[in-house]
Coordinates of C-alpha atoms in Angstrom, one line a residue:
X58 CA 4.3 29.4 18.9
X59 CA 2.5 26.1 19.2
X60 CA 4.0 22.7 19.6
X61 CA 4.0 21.5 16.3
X62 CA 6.5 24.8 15.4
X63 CA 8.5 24.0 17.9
X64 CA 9.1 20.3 17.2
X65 CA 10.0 22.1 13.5
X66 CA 12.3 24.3 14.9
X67 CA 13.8 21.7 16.8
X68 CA 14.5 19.6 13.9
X69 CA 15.6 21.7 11.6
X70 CA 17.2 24.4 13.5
X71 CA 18.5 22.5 16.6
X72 CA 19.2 19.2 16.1
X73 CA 22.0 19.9 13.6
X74 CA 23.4 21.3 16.5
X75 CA 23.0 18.9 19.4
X76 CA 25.4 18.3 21.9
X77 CA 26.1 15.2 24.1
X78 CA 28.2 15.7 27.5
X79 CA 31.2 13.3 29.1
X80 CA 31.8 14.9 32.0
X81 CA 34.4 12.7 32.9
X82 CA 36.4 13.4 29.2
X83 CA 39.7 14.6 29.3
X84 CA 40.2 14.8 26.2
X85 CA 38.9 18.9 25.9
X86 CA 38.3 20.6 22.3
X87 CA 37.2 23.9 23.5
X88 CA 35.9 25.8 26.4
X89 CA 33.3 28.6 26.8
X90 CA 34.4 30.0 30.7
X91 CA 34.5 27.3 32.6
X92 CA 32.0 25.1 30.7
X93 CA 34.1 22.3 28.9
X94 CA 33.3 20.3 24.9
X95 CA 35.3 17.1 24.5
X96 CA 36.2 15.8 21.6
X97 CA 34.0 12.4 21.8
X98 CA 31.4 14.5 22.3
X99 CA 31.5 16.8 19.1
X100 CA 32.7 14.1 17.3
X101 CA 29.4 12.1 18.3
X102 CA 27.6 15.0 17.1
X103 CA 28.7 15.7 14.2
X104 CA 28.8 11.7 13.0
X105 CA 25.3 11.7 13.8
X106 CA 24.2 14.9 12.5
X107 CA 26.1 14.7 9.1
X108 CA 23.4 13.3 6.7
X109 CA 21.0 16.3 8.1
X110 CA 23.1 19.2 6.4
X111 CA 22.7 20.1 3.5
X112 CA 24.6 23.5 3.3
X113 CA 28.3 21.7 2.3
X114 CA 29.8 24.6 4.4
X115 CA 28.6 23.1 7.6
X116 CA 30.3 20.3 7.0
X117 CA 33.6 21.9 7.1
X118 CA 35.1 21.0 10.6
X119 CA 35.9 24.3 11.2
X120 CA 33.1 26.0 10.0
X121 CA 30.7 23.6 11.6
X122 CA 32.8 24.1 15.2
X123 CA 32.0 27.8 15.0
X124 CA 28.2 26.8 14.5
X125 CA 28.1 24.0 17.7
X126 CA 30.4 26.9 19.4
X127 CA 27.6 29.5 19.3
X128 CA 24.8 26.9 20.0
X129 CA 27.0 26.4 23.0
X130 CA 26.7 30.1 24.1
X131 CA 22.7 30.3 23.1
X132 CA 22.0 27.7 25.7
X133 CA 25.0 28.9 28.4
X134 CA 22.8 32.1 28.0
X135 CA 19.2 30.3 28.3
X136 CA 20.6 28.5 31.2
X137 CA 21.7 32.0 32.5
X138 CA 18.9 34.0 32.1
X139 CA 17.0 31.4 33.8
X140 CA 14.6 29.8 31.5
X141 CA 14.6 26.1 32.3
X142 CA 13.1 27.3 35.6
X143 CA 9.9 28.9 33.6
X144 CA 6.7 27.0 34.5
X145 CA 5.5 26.4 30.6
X146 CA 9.3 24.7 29.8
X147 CA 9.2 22.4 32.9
X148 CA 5.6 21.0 32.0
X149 CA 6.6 20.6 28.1
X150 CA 9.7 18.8 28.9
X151 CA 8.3 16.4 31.5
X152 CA 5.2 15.7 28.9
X153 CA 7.7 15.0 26.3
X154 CA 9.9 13.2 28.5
X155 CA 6.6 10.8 29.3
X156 CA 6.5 10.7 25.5
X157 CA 10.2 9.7 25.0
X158 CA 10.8 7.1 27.7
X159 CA 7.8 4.7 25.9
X160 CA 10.9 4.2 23.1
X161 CA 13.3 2.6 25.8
X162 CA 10.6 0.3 27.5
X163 CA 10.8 -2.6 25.5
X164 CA 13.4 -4.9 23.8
X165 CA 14.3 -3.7 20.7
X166 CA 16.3 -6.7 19.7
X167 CA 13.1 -9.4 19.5
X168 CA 10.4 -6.6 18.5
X169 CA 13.2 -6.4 15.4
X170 CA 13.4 -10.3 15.2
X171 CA 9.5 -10.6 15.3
X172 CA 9.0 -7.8 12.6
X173 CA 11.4 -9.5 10.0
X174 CA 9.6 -12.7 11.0
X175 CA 6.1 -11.2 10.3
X176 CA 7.2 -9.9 6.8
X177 CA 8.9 -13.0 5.4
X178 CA 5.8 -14.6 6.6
X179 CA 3.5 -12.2 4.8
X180 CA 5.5 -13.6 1.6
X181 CA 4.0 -17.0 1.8
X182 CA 0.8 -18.0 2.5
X183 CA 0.2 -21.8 3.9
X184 CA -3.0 -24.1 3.2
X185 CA -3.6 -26.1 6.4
X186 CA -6.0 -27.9 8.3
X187 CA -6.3 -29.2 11.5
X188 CA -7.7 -30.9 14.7
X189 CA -8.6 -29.4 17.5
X190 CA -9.6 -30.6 21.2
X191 CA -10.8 -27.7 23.1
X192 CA -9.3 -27.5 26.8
X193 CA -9.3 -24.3 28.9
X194 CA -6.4 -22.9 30.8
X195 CA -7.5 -25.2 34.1
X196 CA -8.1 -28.2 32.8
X197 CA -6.2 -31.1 34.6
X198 CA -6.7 -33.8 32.0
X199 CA -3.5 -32.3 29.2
X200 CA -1.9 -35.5 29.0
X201 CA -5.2 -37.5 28.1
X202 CA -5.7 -34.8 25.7
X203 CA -1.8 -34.8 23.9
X204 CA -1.7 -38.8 23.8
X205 CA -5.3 -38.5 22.0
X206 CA -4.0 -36.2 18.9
X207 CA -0.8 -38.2 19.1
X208 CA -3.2 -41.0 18.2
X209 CA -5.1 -39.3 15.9
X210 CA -1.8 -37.9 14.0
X211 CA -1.4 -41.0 11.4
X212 CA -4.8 -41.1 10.3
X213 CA -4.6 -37.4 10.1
X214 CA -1.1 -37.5 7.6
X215 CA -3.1 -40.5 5.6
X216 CA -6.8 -39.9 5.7
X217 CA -9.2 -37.6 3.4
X218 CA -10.0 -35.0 5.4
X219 CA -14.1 -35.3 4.8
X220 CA -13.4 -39.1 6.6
X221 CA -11.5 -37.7 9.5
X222 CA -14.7 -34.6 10.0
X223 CA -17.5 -37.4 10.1
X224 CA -15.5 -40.1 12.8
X225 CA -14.3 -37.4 14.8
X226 CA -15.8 -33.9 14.5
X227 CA -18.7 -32.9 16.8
X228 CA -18.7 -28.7 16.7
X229 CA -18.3 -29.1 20.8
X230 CA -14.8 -30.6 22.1
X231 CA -13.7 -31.4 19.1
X232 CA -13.1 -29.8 15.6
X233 CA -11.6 -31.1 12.3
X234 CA -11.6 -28.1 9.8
X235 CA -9.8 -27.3 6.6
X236 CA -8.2 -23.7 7.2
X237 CA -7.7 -22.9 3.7
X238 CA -4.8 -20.3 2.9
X239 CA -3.8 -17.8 5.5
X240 CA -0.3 -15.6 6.1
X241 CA 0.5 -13.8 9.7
X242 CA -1.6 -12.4 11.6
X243 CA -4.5 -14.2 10.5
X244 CA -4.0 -17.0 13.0
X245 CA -3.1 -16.7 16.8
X246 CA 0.7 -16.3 16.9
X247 CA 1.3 -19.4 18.3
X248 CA -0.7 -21.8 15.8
X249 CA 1.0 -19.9 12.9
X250 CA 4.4 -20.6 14.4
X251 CA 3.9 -24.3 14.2
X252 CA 2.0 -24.4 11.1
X253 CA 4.9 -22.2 9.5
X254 CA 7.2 -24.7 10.9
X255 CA 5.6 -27.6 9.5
X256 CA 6.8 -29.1 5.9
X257 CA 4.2 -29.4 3.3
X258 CA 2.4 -33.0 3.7
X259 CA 3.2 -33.3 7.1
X260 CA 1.4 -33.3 10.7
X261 CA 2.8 -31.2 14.0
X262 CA 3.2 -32.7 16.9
X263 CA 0.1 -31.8 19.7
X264 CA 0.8 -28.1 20.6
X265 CA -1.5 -25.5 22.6
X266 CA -3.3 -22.4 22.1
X267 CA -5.6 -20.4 24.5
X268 CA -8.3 -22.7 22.8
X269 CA -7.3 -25.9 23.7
X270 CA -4.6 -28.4 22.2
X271 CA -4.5 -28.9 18.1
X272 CA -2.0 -30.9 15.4
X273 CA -1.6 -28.9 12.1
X274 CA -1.4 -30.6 8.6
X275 CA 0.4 -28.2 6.3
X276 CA -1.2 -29.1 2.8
X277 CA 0.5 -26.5 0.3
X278 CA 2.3 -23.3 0.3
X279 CA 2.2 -20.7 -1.8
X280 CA 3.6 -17.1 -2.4
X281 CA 1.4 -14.3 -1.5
X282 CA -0.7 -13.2 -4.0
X283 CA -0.7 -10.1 -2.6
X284 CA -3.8 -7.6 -2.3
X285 CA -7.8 -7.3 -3.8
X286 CA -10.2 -4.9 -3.9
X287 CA -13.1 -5.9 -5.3
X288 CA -16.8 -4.9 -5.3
X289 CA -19.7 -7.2 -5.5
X290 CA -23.1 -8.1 -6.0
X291 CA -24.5 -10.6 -3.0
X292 CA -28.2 -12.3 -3.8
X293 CA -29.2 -14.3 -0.6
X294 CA -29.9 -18.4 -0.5
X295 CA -33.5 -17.5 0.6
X296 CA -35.2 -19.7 -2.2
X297 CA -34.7 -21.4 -5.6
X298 CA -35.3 -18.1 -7.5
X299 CA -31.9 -16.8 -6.1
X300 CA -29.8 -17.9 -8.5
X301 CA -32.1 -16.9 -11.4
X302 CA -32.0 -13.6 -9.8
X303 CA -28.0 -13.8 -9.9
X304 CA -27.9 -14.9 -13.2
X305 CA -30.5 -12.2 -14.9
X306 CA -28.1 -9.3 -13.2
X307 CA -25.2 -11.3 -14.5
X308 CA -26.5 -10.8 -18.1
X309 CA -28.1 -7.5 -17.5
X310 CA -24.1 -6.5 -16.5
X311 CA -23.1 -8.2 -19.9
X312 CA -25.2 -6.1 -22.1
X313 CA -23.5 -3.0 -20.7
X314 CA -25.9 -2.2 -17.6
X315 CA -24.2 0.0 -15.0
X316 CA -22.5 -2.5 -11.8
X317 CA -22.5 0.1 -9.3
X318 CA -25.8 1.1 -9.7
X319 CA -27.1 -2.7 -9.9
X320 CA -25.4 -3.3 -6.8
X321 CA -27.3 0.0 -5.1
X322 CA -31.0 -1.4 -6.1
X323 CA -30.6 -5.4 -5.6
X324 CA -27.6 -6.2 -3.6
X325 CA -28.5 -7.7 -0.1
X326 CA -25.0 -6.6 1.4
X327 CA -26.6 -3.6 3.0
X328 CA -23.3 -2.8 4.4
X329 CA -21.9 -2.4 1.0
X330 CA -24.8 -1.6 -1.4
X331 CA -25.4 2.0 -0.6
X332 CA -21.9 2.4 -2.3
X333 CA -22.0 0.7 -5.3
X334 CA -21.1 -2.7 -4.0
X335 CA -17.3 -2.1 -3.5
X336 CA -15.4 -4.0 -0.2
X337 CA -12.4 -2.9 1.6
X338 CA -9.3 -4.3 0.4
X339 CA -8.0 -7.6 1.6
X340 CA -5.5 -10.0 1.5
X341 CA -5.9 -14.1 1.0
X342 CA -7.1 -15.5 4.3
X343 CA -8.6 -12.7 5.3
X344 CA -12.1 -13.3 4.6
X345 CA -14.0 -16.7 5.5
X346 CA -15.0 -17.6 2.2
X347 CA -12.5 -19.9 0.0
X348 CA -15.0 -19.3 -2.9
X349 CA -15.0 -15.9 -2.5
X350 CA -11.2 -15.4 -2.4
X351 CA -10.4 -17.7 -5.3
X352 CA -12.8 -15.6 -7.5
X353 CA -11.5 -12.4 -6.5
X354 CA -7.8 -13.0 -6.9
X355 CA -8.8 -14.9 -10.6
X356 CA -10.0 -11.1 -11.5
X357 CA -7.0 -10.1 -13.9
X358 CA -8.2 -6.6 -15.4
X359 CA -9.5 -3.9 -14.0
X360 CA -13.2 -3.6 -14.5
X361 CA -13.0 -7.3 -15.3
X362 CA -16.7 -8.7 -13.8
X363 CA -16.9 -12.4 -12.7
X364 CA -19.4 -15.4 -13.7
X365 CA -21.7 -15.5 -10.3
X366 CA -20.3 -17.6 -7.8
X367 CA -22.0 -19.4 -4.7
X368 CA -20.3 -19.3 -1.2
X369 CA -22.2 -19.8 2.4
X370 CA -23.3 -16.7 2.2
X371 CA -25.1 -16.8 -0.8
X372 CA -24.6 -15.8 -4.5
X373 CA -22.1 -13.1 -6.0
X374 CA -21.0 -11.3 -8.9
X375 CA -17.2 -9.9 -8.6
X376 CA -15.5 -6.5 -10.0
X377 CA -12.2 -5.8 -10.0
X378 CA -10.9 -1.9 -9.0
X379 CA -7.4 -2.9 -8.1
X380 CA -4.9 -6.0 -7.6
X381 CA -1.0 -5.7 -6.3
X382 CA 1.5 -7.4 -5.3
X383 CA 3.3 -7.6 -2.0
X384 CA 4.7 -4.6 -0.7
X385 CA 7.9 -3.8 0.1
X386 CA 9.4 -4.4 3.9
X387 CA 9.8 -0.7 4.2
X388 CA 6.1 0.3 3.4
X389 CA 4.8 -2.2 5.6
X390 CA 7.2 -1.9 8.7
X391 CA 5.2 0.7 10.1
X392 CA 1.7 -1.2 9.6
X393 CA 3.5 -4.7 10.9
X394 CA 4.8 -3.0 13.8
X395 CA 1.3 -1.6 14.9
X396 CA 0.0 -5.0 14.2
X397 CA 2.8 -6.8 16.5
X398 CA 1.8 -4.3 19.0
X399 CA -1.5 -5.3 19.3
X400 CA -0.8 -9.1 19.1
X401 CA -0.1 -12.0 21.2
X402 CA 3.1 -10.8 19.9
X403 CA 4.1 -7.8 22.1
X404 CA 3.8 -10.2 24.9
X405 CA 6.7 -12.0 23.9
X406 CA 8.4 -8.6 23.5
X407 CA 8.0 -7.7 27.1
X408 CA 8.8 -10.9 28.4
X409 CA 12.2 -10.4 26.7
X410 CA 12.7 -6.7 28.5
X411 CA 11.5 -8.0 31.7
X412 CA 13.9 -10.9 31.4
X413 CA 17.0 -8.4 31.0
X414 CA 15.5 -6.6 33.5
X415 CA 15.6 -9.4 35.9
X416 CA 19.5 -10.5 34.8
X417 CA 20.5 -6.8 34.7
X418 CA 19.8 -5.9 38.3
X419 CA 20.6 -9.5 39.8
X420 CA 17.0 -10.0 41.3
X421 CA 16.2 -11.8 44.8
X422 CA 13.5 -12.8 45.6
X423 CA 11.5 -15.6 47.5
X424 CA 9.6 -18.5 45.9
X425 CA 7.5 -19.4 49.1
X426 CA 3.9 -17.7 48.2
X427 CA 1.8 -20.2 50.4
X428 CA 0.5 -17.0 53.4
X429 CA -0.8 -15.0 50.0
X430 CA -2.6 -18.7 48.6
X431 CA -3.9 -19.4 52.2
X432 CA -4.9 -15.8 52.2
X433 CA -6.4 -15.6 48.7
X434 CA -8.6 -18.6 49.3
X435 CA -11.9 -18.3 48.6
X436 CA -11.8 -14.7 47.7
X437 CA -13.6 -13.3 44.7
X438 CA -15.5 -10.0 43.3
X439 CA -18.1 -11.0 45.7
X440 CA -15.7 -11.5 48.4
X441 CA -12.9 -9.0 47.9
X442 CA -9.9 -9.8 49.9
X443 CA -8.9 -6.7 52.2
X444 CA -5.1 -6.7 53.3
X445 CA -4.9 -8.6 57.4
X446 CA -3.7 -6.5 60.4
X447 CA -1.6 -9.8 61.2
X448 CA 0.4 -9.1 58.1
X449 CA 3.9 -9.0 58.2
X450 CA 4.2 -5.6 56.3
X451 CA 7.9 -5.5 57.1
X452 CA 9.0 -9.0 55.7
X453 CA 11.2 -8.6 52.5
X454 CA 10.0 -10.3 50.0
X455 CA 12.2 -8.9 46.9
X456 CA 15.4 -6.9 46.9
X457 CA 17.5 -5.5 43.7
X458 CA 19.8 -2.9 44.1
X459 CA 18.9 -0.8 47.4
X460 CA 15.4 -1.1 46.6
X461 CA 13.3 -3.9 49.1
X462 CA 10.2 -4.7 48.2
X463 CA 8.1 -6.2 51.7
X464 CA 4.6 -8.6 52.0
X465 CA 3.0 -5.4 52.6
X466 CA 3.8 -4.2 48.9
X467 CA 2.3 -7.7 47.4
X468 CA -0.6 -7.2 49.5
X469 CA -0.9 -3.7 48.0
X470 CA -0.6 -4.5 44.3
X471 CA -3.1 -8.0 44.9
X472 CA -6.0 -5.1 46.2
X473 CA -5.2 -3.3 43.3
X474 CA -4.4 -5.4 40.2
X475 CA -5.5 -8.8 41.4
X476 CA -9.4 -9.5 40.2
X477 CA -9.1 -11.3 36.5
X478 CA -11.7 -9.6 34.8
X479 CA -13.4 -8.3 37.8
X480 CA -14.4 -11.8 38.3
X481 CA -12.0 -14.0 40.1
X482 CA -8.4 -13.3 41.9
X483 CA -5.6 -14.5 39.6
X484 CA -3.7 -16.5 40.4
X485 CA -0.8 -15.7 43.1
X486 CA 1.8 -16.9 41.2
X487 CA 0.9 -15.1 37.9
X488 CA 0.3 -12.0 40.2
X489 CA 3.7 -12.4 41.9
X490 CA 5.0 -12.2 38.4
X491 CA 3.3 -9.3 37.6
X492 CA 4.0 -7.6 40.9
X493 CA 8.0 -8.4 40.3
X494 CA 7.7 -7.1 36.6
X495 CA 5.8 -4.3 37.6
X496 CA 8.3 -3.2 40.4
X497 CA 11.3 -3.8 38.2
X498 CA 9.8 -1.7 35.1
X499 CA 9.0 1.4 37.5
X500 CA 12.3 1.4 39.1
X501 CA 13.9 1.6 35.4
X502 CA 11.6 4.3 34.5
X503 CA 12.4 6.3 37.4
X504 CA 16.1 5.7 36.7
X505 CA 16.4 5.9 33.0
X506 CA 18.4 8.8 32.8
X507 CA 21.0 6.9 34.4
X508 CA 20.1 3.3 33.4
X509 CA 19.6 4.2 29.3
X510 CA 22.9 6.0 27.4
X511 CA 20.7 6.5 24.4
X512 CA 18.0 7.8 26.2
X513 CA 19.9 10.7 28.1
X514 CA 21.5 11.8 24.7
X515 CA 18.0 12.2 22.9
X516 CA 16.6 13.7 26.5
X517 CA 19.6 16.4 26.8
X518 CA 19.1 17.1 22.9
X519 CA 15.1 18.0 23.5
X520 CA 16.3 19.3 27.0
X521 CA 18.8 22.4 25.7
X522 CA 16.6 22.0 22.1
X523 CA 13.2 23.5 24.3
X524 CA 15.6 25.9 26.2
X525 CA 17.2 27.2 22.8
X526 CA 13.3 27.2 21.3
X527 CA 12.6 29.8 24.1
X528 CA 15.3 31.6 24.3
X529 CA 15.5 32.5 20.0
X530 CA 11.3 33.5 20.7
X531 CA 11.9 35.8 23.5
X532 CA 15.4 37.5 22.9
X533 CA 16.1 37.6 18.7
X534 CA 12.5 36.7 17.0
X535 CA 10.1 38.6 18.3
X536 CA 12.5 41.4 19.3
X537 CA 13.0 41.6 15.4
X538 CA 9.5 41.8 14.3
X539 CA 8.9 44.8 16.9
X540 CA 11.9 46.5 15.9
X541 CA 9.7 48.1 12.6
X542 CA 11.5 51.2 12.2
X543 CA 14.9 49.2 12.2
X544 CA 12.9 46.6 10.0
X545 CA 12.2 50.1 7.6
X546 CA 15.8 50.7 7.7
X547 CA 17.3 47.8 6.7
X548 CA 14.3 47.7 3.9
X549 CA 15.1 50.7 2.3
X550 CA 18.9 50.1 2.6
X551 CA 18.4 46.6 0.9
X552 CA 15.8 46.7 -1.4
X553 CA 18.0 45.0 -4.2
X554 CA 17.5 41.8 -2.2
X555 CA 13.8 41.9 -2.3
X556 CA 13.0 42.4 -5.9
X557 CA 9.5 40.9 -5.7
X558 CA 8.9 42.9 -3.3
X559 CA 6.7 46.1 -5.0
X560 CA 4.7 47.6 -1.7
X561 CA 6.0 51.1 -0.4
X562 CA 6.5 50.7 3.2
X563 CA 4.7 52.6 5.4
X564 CA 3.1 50.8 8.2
X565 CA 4.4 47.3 10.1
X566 CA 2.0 46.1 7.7
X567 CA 3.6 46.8 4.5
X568 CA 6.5 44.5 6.0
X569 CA 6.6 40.7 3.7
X570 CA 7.2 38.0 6.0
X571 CA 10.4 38.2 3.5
X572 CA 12.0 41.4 4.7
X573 CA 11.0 40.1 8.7
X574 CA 12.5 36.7 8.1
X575 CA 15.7 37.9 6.4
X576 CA 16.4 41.1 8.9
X577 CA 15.5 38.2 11.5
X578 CA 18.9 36.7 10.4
X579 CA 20.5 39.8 10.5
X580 CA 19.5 40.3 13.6
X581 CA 20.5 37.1 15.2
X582 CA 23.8 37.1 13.8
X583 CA 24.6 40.7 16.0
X584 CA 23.2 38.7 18.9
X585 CA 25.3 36.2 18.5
X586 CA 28.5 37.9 18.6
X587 CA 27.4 39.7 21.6
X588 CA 27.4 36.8 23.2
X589 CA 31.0 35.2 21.8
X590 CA 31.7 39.3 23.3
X591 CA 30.2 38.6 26.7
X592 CA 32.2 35.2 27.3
X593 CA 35.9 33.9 27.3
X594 CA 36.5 31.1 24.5
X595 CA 39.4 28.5 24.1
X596 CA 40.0 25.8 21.2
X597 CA 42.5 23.3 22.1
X598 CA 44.0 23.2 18.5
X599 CA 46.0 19.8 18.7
X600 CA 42.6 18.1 19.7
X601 CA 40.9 19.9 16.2
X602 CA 43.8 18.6 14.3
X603 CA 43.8 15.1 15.6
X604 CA 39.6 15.4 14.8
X605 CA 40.6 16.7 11.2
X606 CA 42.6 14.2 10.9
X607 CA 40.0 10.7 12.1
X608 CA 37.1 12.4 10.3
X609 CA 39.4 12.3 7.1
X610 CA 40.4 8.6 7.4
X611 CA 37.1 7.5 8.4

């Protein structure tokens, strides 16, 4: 079977199942030989497995003890008969394992924080404006640059913005722009921080982005008016007979002519005319045209065409094909979370994970970086540093744990990771960073199984889940399904159960995938008390009555 019927079988048939193991537990429920079940652990199990069953049986305690009892013996005998050492299972489970461990590597508690953040924010949507003087991440003159917007922060709060573009914009250094409405993720994280913290009417105090230093004037705020599609009809500002040529569609619309098919023979949005004219759907903010937006969101009915309208671009005639309003937090989580992912944002995120790494393991290391600076010094794509002979390869530089990271291991990961862009070397102390990150995120991955409590539960669920997967294929499926004259058998002595079923049964062939399925179950059910045959078995009935009795006054 391929791997999208196991991961079925896995969910429907195993994980109900699943088992979680404290070896050091006491506390025994039952025992298969010499292979012991606590009570934590089948408690943990069937807690987290309750919402999944839907036969009410299984949720009898001692029903669904009989059910984890023979999962027990299905992977004792998997285990037994060898099939965890089978090439195919080792290279799925290490693949999934890869798979898995991404869910662990990251703190879960701000990704959470910043995706609550992001929604509320996607409820309001903030007019702003601001100034801007460009600096790059080098630049040595910061101070000059905050006391300047501190300066320029009164006229800012009591100026017309047109006055404040003429003294002080010049499209170079520095920029004075109305931002119009936006919501997250339109602006870099940073900037819509501060502008989200900034009260309507007032001005920030000087903050910086990757593009230099700005203050924000927060001008209105609004709810979210949600999401547009729209179609339209563009007519470019070559010459004066544009806007004849606008208005002539606009009338030829008005007196019933087609939109679509308007929008296929004149529009001069060739990126949009081939198909009648009709844009993706978008949000306020998201386009760079105020004109444009307020039109477009003024649509009320569907079909509804606007008056034309003139934007940078040129001129445009509007038609509505849908309009809603905000989604709910659970239909957007997914599509935040990709776009947190993707953002400045996830930064912030690992910072967080690397932070608990650091405290977690109780990190040493040393501050004095001036042999890699000295070293590093003039080196560039042209020049690529090579690692010394002189180096001291066996000076520690970082210890956690029993791991000790030496000068020779820096060197190492500088050859490797240090170029910015292919360009120029970073620089040391960012790369020290990264190499201490770096070194503390490999060491948990190596270690998880140990180092993540959640992580080795889901791992052992897959773990026996793949085994069990196997096992079921090899010893009870397939063994059924080649079994046709038993399959015949049990046909002709049941055919009151299959009274669809209208074929005479001659060949394999004849067999429905009814009969095969239900003589499957049969089939299984003789295997499995061979097994409970095969094996000595022992419930501790004080511990089932004391787990009757906490399930019942939880």
């Amino acid at each position: 079977m391929n791997f999208t019927m196991r991961k079925t079988f896995l969910f429907y048939f195993i994980f109900p199942l699943l088992c979680f193991t404290q070896n050091n537990e006491r506390d025994i429920l039952f025992s298969i030989d010499n292979n012991h079940v606590t009570s934590e652990e089948f408690l943990r199990v069937y807690n987290k497995n309750l919402d999944l069953i839907t036969d009410k049986s299984q949720k009898d305690i001692d029903n669904y003890l009989q059910l984890y009892i023979d999962y027990k013996l299905k992977v004792l005998e998997a285990y037994e008969k060898k099939y965890d050492k089978k090439k195919s299972y080792i290279l799925e489970l290490n693949k999934y394992s890869a798979q898995l461990a991404t869910n662990y590597l990251f703190d879960k508690t701000s990704q959470d924080s910043l995706l609550n953040e992001a929604y509320q924010r996607t409820k309001k949507e903030i007019n702003a404006s601001h100034i801007l003087i460009k600096a790059d991440q080098e630049s040595i003159d910061t101070l000059e640059i905050y006391n300047k917007l501190l300066a320029y922060r009164g006229e800012f709060k009591n100026n017309n913005l047109k006055y404040l573009i003429k003294k002080y914009h010049d499209g170079e250094n520095i920029f004075v722009e109305d931002l119009g409405y936006f919501s997250a993720f339109k602006m870099v994280y940073s900037f819509e921080s501060k502008a989200y913290q900034t009260d309507i009417g007032k001005v920030s105090m000087p903050f910086r982005t990757r593009f230099g230093f700005h203050i924000v004037k927060v001008n209105d705020i609004r709810n979210s008016l949600g999401e547009v599609t729209v179609g339209h009809i563009m007519i470019f500002k070559k010459n004066n007979d544009s806007e004849l040529t606008i208005n002539a569609l606009y009338d030829s619309i008005s007196n019933g002519s087609n939109f679509e098919l308007l929008a296929k023979k004149y529009s001069n949005d060739k990126n949009t005319s081939g198909i009648g004219g009709k844009l993706k759907s978008f949000t306020s903010g998201q386009l760079n045209s105020l004109p444009f937006e307020k039109a477009a969101f003024g649509l009320e009915k569907i079909g509804q065409v606007s008056k034309p309208i003139q934007t940078k671009f040129g001129w445009h005639i509007l038609k509505l094909y849908s309009k809603s309003k905000l989604s709910s937090f659970k239909d957007m989580e997914s599509s935040l979370l990709k776009r947190i992912k993707n953002n400045s944002r996830s930064s912030i995120i690992s910072n967080f994970f690397y932070d608990r790494l650091l405290n977690k393991y109780s990190v040493s290391y040393k501050n004095d970086l001036n042999y890699f600076k000295n070293e590093l010094n003039g080196a560039d794509n042209n020049n690529p540093w090579v690692i010394p002979n002189n180096i001291e390869k066996n000076k520690v530089l970082i210890t956690f744990n029993n791991v000790k990271l030496k000068y020779f291991d820096f060197a190492n990961f500088i050859v490797q990771y240090g170029l910015n862009n292919q360009l120029n070397y970073k620089p040391v102390e960012d790369l020290y960073k990264d190499f201490i990150n770096n070194s503390l995120m490999d060491y948990y991955k190596q270690n998880l199984l140990t180092e993540n409590e959640e992580y080795r539960y889901v791992f052992d669920e897959y773990r026996d889940g793949l085994l069990l997967f196997d096992l079921m294929e090899n010893e009870v499926w397939n063994k059924a399904k080649e079994d046709t004259l038993s399959l015949k058998k049990y046909y002709n002595n049941n055919k009151s159960l299959f009274a669809d079923d209208k074929k005479n049964i001659n060949t394999y062939n004849d067999i429905s995938a009814e009969v095969i399925s239900s003589y499957q179950l049969l089939f299984e059910k003789k295997w499995t008390g061979s097994l409970r045959e095969k094996r000595t078995i022992f419930i501790n009935q004080k511990v089932l009555k004391r787990i009757k009795k906490i399930i019942k006054n939880k």
